Amino acid sequence: MITCQVCGNDIPVSKGHCYFCGAHQQRSKTASSKERERLLRTVILKAGLPTVEEGLMRLEAELFKAKQDGVPVLRIVHGWGSGGSEGKLRESCRAYLNGKIASGFIKLALRGEDYSRHSRPGKELLNRYTYLRNSERADSNNPGITFVIL
């Protein structure tokens, strides 16, 4: 199944048009793994169990590096806080990213729990960045990640 590029409903891959709205569907080329790395960078902040300060410093460095490299989407893996810290890194990262949105440095930060082909923001992200479909199953509704659009 693919998502209609106009109405967002699920339609069979083999069809060239949407049963629901009748819109013609453009075929997108599958990006190579090397191109996907340039289009989507995964940053695993929770590796090594950093303090909140260490995690935020790393996040800031990764944001600047991705922006410099022209990477449009970051998948930030901060964990969901099952280690007793009650999600301090997750909440701090998201607060930091909200500040970056307010300053205009990033366009969007989408929480993993809001990322799904059934949610409006998730559909929009999947339609715009079709290569995210490769990991959609693992990322969908995942509170341990946040997507950042630069």
Short mmCIF file of C-alpha atoms in Angstrom, two decimals:
data_model
loop_
_atom_site.label_atom_id
_atom_site.label_comp_id
_atom_site.label_asym_id
_atom_site.label_seq_id
_atom_site.Cartn_x
_atom_site.Cartn_y
_atom_site.Cartn_z
CA MET A 1 0.00 0.00 0.00
CA ILE A 2 1.02 3.59 -0.65
CA THR A 3 -0.49 6.84 0.55
CA CYS A 4 -2.35 8.98 -2.00
CA GLN A 5 -0.36 12.12 -2.69
CA VAL A 6 -3.55 14.22 -2.69
CA CYS A 7 -6.07 12.86 -0.16
CA GLY A 8 -3.78 10.72 2.01
CA ASN A 9 -5.80 7.50 1.81
CA ASP A 10 -4.06 4.13 1.47
CA ILE A 11 -4.17 2.68 -2.05
CA PRO A 12 -2.56 -0.38 -3.69
CA VAL A 13 0.97 0.17 -5.00
CA SER A 14 0.05 -1.23 -8.41
CA LYS A 15 -2.58 1.45 -9.12
CA GLY A 16 -1.70 4.66 -10.94
CA HIS A 17 -4.65 6.55 -9.49
CA CYS A 18 -6.47 6.89 -6.18
CA TYR A 19 -9.82 5.09 -5.79
CA PHE A 20 -10.98 7.76 -3.33
CA CYS A 21 -10.20 11.09 -5.04
CA GLY A 22 -9.23 9.93 -8.54
CA ALA A 23 -5.87 11.71 -8.47
CA HIS A 24 -3.09 10.36 -10.68
CA GLN A 25 -0.15 9.09 -8.59
CA GLN A 26 3.38 9.94 -9.64
CA ARG A 27 5.84 7.12 -9.25
CA SER A 28 8.80 8.04 -7.09
CA LYS A 29 12.19 6.48 -7.57
CA THR A 30 13.53 4.51 -4.65
CA ALA A 31 16.54 6.25 -3.21
CA SER A 32 19.76 4.27 -2.93
CA SER A 33 21.06 3.62 0.58
CA LYS A 34 23.83 6.18 0.06
CA GLU A 35 21.34 8.80 -1.07
CA ARG A 36 19.06 7.91 1.87
CA GLU A 37 21.94 8.63 4.25
CA ARG A 38 22.23 12.08 2.73
CA LEU A 39 18.49 12.62 2.99
CA LEU A 40 17.92 11.13 6.46
CA ARG A 41 20.46 11.08 9.26
CA THR A 42 19.86 9.10 12.44
CA VAL A 43 21.36 10.51 15.62
CA ILE A 44 21.40 8.13 18.59
CA LEU A 45 21.60 10.49 21.56
CA LYS A 46 20.88 7.85 24.17
CA ALA A 47 24.06 5.87 23.37
CA GLY A 48 26.37 5.82 26.37
CA LEU A 49 23.60 7.07 28.69
CA PRO A 50 24.58 10.75 28.53
CA THR A 51 23.48 13.36 31.03
CA VAL A 52 20.88 15.82 29.80
CA GLU A 53 23.59 18.44 29.28
CA GLU A 54 25.76 16.04 27.26
CA GLY A 55 22.77 14.99 25.18
CA LEU A 56 21.80 18.58 24.41
CA MET A 57 25.37 19.48 23.45
CA ARG A 58 25.46 16.53 21.06
CA LEU A 59 22.04 17.42 19.67
CA GLU A 60 23.15 20.99 18.98
CA ALA A 61 26.31 19.79 17.24
CA GLU A 62 24.36 17.29 15.11
CA LEU A 63 21.80 19.94 14.09
CA PHE A 64 24.52 22.29 12.89
CA LYS A 65 26.38 19.49 11.10
CA ALA A 66 23.22 18.27 9.34
CA LYS A 67 22.31 21.79 8.29
CA GLN A 68 25.84 22.31 6.97
CA ASP A 69 25.72 18.98 5.08
CA GLY A 70 22.30 19.75 3.56
CA VAL A 71 20.52 16.85 5.30
CA PRO A 72 16.79 17.69 5.29
CA VAL A 73 15.58 15.18 7.94
CA LEU A 74 17.07 14.01 11.23
CA ARG A 75 15.75 11.07 13.22
CA ILE A 76 16.75 11.78 16.83
CA VAL A 77 16.79 8.66 19.03
CA HIS A 78 16.66 9.94 22.61
CA GLY A 79 14.89 7.01 24.22
CA TRP A 80 11.65 7.23 26.11
CA GLY A 81 12.96 7.21 29.66
CA SER A 82 12.53 3.68 30.98
CA GLY A 83 15.87 3.82 32.82
CA GLY A 84 14.48 5.70 35.80
CA SER A 85 15.24 9.17 34.46
CA GLU A 86 11.57 9.48 33.47
CA GLY A 87 12.34 10.80 30.02
CA LYS A 88 14.44 13.80 31.07
CA LEU A 89 16.59 13.58 27.93
CA ARG A 90 13.52 13.21 25.73
CA GLU A 91 11.71 16.17 27.30
CA SER A 92 14.83 18.36 27.30
CA CYS A 93 15.53 17.58 23.63
CA ARG A 94 11.98 18.43 22.66
CA ALA A 95 12.03 21.69 24.61
CA TYR A 96 15.35 22.59 22.95
CA LEU A 97 13.92 21.78 19.51
CA ASN A 98 10.85 23.93 20.19
CA GLY A 99 13.23 26.82 20.85
CA LYS A 100 14.97 26.11 17.54
CA ILE A 101 11.60 26.21 15.76
CA ALA A 102 10.80 29.56 17.40
CA SER A 103 14.16 30.96 16.27
CA GLY A 104 13.61 29.69 12.71
CA PHE A 105 16.65 27.39 12.73
CA ILE A 106 14.51 24.27 12.11
CA LYS A 107 11.12 23.96 10.43
CA LEU A 108 9.49 21.16 12.39
CA ALA A 109 10.03 18.70 15.22
CA LEU A 110 7.57 15.79 15.09
CA ARG A 111 7.32 13.58 18.16
CA GLY A 112 7.54 9.87 17.41
CA GLU A 113 4.25 9.17 19.15
CA ASP A 114 2.59 11.55 16.64
CA TYR A 115 4.32 9.92 13.65
CA SER A 116 2.00 7.52 11.84
CA ARG A 117 0.48 7.21 8.39
CA HIS A 118 -2.85 7.63 10.18
CA SER A 119 -2.02 11.05 11.65
CA ARG A 120 -2.10 14.23 9.59
CA PRO A 121 1.51 15.27 10.43
CA GLY A 122 2.74 11.72 9.80
CA LYS A 123 0.99 11.52 6.41
CA GLU A 124 2.42 14.89 5.39
CA LEU A 125 5.93 13.80 6.38
CA LEU A 126 5.65 10.47 4.55
CA ASN A 127 4.27 12.14 1.42
CA ARG A 128 7.01 14.76 1.33
CA TYR A 129 9.90 12.47 2.32
CA THR A 130 8.91 9.13 0.76
CA TYR A 131 12.18 7.46 1.80
CA LEU A 132 10.89 7.49 5.40
CA ARG A 133 8.56 4.65 4.41
CA ASN A 134 11.50 2.24 4.62
CA SER A 135 11.50 2.51 8.42
CA GLU A 136 7.88 3.49 8.97
CA ARG A 137 6.94 0.31 10.82
CA ALA A 138 9.68 0.70 13.45
CA ASP A 139 9.29 4.48 13.81
CA SER A 140 5.50 4.72 13.90
CA ASN A 141 4.08 5.82 17.28
CA ASN A 142 7.55 5.54 18.86
CA PRO A 143 7.93 7.91 21.87
CA GLY A 144 11.70 7.31 21.90
CA ILE A 145 12.33 9.30 18.71
CA THR A 146 11.71 12.76 17.30
CA PHE A 147 11.91 13.72 13.63
CA VAL A 148 13.47 17.10 12.83
CA ILE A 149 12.92 18.87 9.52
CA LEU A 150 15.70 21.36 8.82
#
